[in-house]
XYZ file of C-alpha atoms in Angstrom:
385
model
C 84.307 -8.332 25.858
C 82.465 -9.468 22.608
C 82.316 -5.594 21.671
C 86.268 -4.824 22.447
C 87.360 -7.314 20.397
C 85.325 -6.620 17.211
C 85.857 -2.648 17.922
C 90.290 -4.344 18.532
C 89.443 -6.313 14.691
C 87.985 -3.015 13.057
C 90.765 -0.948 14.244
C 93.098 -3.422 13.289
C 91.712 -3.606 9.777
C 92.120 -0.031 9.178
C 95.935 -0.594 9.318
C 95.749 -3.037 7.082
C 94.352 -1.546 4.151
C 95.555 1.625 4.617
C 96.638 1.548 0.780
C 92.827 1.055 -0.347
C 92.072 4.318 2.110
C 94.647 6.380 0.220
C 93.273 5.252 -3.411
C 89.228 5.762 -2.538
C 89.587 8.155 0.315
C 88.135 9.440 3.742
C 85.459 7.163 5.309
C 84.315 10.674 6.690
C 84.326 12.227 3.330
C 80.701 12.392 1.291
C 80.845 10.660 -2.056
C 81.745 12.792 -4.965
C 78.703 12.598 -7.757
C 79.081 14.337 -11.418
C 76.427 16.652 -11.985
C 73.086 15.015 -13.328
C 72.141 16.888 -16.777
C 68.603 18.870 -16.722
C 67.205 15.653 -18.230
C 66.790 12.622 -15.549
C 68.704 9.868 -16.096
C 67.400 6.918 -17.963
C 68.480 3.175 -17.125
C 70.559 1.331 -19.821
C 67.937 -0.626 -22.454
C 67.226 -3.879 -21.944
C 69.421 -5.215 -24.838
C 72.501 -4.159 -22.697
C 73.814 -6.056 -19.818
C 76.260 -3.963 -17.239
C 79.179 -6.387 -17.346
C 78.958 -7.129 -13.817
C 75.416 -8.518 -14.257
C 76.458 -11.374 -16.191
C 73.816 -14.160 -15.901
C 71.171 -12.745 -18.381
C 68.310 -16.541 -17.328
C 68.414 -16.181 -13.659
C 67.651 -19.559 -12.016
C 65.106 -19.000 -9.290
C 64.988 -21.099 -5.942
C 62.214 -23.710 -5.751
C 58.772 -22.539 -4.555
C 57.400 -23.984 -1.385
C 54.109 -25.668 -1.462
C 51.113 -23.017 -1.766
C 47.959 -24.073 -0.069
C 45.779 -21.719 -2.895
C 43.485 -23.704 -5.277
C 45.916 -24.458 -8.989
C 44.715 -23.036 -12.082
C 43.970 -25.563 -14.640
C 47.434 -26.628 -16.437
C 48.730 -24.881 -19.192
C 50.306 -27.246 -22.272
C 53.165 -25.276 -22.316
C 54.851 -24.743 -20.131
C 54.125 -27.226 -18.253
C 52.505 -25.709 -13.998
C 55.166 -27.444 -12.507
C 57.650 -25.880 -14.568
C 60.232 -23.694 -12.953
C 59.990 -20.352 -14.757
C 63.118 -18.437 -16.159
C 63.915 -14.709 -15.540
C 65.385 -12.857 -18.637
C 66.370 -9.298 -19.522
C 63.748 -7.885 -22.119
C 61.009 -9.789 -20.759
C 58.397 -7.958 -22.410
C 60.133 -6.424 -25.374
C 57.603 -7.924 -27.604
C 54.670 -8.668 -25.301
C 54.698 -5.248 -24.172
C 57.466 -3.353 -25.323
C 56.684 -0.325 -23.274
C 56.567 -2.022 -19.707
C 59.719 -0.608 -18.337
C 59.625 2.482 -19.557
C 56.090 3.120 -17.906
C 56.608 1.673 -15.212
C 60.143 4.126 -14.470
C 58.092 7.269 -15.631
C 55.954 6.386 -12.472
C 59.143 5.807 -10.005
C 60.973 9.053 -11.437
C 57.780 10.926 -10.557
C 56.865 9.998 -6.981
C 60.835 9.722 -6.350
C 61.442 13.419 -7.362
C 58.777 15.110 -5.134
C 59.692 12.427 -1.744
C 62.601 10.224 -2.392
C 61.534 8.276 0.779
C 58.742 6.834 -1.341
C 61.558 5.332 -3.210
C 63.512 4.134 -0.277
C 59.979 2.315 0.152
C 59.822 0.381 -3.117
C 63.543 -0.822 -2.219
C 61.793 -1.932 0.996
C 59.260 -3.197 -0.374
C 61.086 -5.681 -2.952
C 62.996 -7.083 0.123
C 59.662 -7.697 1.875
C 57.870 -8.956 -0.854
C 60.409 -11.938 -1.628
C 60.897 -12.776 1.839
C 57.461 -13.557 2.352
C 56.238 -16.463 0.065
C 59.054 -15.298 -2.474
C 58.423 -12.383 -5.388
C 55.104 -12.737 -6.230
C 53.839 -9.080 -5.488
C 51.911 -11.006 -1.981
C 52.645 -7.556 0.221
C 50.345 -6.183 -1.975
C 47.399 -8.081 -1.472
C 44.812 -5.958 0.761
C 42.155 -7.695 3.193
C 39.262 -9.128 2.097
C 36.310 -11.405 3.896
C 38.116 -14.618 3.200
C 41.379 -13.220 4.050
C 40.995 -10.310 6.157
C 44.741 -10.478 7.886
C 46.918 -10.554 4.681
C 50.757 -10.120 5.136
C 50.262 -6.363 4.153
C 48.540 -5.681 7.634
C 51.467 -7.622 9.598
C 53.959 -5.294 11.921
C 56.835 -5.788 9.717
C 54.887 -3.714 6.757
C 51.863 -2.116 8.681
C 51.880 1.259 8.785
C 55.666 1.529 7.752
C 55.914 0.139 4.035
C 55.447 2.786 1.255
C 54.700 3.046 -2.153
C 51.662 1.076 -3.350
C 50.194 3.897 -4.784
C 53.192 3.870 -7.102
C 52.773 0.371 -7.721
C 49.021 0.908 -8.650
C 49.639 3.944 -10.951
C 52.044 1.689 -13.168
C 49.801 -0.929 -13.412
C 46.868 1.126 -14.039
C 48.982 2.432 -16.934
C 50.128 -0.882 -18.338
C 46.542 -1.986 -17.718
C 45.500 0.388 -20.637
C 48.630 -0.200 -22.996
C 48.728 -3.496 -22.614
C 46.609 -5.586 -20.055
C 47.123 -8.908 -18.894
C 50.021 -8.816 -19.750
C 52.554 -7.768 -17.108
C 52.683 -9.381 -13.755
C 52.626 -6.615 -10.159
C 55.779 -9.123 -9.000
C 57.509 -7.575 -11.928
C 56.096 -4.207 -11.672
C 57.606 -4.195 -7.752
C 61.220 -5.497 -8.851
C 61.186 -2.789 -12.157
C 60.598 -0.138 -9.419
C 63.292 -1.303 -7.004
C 65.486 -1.608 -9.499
C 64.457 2.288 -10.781
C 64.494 3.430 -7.149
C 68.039 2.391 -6.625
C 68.928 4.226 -10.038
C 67.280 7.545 -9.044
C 68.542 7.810 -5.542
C 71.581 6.979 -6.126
C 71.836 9.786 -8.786
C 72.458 6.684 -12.061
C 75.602 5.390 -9.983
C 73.631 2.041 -9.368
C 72.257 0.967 -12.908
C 71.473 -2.536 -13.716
C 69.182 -4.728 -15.866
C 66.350 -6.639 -13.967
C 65.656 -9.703 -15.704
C 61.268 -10.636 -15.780
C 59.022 -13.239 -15.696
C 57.980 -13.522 -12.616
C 53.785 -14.269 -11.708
C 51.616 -13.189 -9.169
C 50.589 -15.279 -5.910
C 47.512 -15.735 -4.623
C 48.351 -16.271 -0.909
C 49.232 -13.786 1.318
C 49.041 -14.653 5.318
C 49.685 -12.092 8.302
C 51.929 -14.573 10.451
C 54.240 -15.246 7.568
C 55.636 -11.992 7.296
C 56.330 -12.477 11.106
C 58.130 -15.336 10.495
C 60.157 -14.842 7.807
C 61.066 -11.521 7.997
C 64.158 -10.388 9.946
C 63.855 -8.154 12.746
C 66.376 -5.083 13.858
C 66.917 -6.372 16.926
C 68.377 -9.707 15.034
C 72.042 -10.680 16.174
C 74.609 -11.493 13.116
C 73.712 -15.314 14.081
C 70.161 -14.831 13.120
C 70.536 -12.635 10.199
C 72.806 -15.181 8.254
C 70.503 -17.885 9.319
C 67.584 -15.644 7.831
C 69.364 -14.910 4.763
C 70.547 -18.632 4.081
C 66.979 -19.435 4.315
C 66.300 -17.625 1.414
C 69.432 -18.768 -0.678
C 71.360 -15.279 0.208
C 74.437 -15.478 1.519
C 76.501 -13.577 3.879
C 78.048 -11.423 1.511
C 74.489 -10.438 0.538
C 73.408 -9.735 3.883
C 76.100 -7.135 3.984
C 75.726 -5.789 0.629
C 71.577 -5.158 1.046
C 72.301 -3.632 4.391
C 73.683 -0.960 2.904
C 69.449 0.317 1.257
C 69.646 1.435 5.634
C 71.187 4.500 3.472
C 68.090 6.386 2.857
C 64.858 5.990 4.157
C 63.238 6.664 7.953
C 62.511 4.128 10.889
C 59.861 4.610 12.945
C 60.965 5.042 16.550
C 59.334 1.757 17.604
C 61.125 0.121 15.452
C 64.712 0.605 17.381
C 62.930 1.439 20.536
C 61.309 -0.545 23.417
C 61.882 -3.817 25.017
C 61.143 -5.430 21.844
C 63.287 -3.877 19.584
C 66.356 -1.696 21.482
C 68.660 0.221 20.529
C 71.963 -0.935 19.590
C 73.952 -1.106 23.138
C 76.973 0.317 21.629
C 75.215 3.320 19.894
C 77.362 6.774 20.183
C 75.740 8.248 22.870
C 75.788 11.471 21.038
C 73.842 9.976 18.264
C 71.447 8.371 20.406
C 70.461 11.465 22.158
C 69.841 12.967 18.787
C 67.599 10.481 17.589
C 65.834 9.652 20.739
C 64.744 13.119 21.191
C 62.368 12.530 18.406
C 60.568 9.957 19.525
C 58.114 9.588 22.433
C 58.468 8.987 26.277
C 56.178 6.518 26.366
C 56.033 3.160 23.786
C 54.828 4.751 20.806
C 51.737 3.366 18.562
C 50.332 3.482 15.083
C 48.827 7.048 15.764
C 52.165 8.465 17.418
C 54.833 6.952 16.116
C 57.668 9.305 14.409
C 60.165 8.399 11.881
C 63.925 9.377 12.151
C 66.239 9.663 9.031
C 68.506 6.321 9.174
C 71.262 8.096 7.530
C 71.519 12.255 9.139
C 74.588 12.999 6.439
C 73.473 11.996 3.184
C 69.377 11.247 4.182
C 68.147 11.539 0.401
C 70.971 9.688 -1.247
C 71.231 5.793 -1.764
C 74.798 5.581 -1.278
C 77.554 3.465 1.079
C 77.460 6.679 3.657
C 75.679 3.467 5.577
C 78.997 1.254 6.148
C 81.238 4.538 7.694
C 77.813 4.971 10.007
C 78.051 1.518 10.979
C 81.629 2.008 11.525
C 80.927 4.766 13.958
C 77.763 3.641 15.711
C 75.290 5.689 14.243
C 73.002 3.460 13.424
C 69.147 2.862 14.800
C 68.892 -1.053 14.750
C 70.872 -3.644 16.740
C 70.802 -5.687 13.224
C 72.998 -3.015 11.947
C 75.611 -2.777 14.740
C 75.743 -6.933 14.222
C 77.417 -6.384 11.382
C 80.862 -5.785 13.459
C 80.069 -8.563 15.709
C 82.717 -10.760 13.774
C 85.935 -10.491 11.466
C 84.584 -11.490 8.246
C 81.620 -9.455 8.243
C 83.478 -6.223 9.587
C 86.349 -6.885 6.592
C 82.997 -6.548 4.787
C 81.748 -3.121 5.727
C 85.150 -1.894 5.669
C 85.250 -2.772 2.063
C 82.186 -0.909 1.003
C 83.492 2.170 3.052
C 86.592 2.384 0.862
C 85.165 0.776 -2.041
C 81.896 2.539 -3.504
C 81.704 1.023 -6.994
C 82.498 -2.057 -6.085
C 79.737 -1.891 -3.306
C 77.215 -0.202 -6.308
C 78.050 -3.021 -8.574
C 77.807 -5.626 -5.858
C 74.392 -4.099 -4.514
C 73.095 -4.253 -8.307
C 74.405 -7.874 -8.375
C 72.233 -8.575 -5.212
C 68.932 -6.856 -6.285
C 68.964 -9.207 -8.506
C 69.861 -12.423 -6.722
C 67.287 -11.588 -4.740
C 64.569 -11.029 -6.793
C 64.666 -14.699 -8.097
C 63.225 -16.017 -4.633
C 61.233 -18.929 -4.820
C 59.219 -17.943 -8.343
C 55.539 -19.034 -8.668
C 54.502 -21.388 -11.621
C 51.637 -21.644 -13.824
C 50.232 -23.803 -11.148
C 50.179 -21.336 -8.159
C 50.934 -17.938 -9.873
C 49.103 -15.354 -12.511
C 49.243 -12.213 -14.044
C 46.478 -10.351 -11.810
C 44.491 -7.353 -13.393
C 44.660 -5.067 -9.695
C 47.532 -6.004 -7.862
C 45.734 -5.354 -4.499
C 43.088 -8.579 -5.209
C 44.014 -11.862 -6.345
C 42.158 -12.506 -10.014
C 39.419 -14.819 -8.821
């Protein structure tokens, strides 16, 4: 019944804006990019703002107790100080920073753009889980040997620390100390989006962030969303982190490029959406394995079969048509407001590009460390002490 009526409300909807289809087009029809010039594309510099990103101090959610030993108080600012995000961050401390840090995105995303699907990924992950402070990339060690890198929701599926570690490696050397790996993971989302999305989604990321030094297995478990989430759950998740429903939409739309592993929308655990196209199903569940797959046979499946290397809102028509892997994905039509939603990103590209900047962005303010319980690490994979 549930299912009728929100498949009655989509149909419905269509009729209604039936004026917005004739300006933008055919949900069916692939988006229509400009050529890209010889040269790749460069993000705007810092000093200017897209007008849609408009807040250039982002105010960051409070941080939640950390149960890591303080550093000794700095005069100024003060630990318990909440720290402020700004564009140009490190135009004078280290003027370079973005630019190195996009050199190493452009190259890994040019020979595998899944890599940069990954560093999308792993932004989300990273501020869900004790909030952006670059704790995903924390690797085991004898006093933590079950860090929130080795937890299902990340282990074996999250990519792209190595591209993380060749930035730092190379700011290390131009200018060390100086800029923190929670920064270096939200300037390589932010690139990521730019490059696979062929310079349609450019924004400014404002900095500042510092590193944490606690990183916990069952945490990622926790706070982490699963795909077999209903719309309920999501929203409840996403509140949690000061995101709203609108943002829950908006983000959904990175299931544009990028694989799943099979276990992830297979199993009793995690099935497949219910009302999946049967045709679609059978396509993707011929990849994957009879039996419940495992770390050493586990295969990956393109989330998006029509436009699999492009970051674009190809994601919202699939939704519309039920090819998509996770039951999170199909919950997006499980009520009015959030189906008017999808139905606006089909029609509406830019807006959903500017609104997906707009989001990267919210998000990456996530419960900041301070001076007491953050620092600029030297390795991102170990804490500094």
């Amino acid at each position: 019944m549930g299912l009728r009526m929100a498949n009655l409300a989509v149909l419905v909807l269509f009729a209604s804006i039936g004026a917005v289809a004739a300006q933008y087009g055919s949900p069916d029809a692939a988006p229509v990019y400009t050529s890209p010039s010889s040269a790749p594309p460069v993000p705007s510099p810092p000093g200017s703002v897209p007008r849609y990103i408009s807040p250039v101090v982002v105010a960051p959610t409070a941080s939640p107790p950390s149960t890591a030993t303080p550093t000794p108080p700095k005069p100024n600012p003060s630990p318990s100080a909440r720290p402020s995000l700004k564009v140009g961050y490190y135009q004078s401390s280290c003027p370079r920073a973005e630019k190195i840090i996009m050199q190493a995105v452009r190259s890994a995303t040019s020979k595998n753009p899944g890599i940069g699907a990954g560093l999308i990924r792993m932004h989300f992950h990273d501020c869900f889980v004790q909030g952006c402070d670059a704790s995903v990339l924390l690797d085991p060690t004898p006093a933590n040997p079950q860090p929130e890198k080795l937890s299902p929701p990340n282990f074996p599926s999250l990519r792209g620390f190595e591209v993380i570690d060749v930035a730092k490696e190379a700011l290390e050397k131009v200018c060390p100390g100086r800029v923190s790996c929670a920064d270096i993971i939200a300037f390589a989302a932010r690139d990521a989006s730019f490059f696979l999305s062929r310079g349609r989604i450019n924004f400014q990321m404002p900095a500042g962030r510092l590193d944490g030094r606690v990183s916990l297995f069952g945490e990622a478990l926790t706070f982490l969303p699963p795909p077999f989430f209903n719309l309920s759950q999501l929203v409840a998740n996403f509140k949690a982190k000061n995101l709203d429903e609108d943002d829950l939409v908006v983000l959904s739309g990175a299931h544009s490029i990028g694989v799943s592993h099979c276990s992830s929308f297979t199993g009793p655990l995690a099935p497949n959406p219910p009302a999946m196209d049967p045709a679609f199903a059978t396509k993707v569940l011929s990849q994957c394995p009879l039996l419940s797959p495992n770390i050493s046979g586990d295969p990956t499946v393109m989330q998006d079969l029509v436009t699999p290397d492009l970051l674009d809102n190809r994601y919202y028509t699939n939704v519309l048509k039920r090819k998509v892997l996770f039951a999170s994905d199909a919950a997006l039509l499980s009520s009015q407001q959030t189906s008017i939603k999808v139905l606006e990103n089909v029609f509406m590209p830019s807006r959903w590009e500017m609104k997906f900047a707009k989001a990267m962005v919210k998000m990456a303010a996530i419960e900041l460390k301070t001076a007491a319980n953050g620092e600029i690490r030297r390795t991102c994979r170990v804490i500094n002490n």
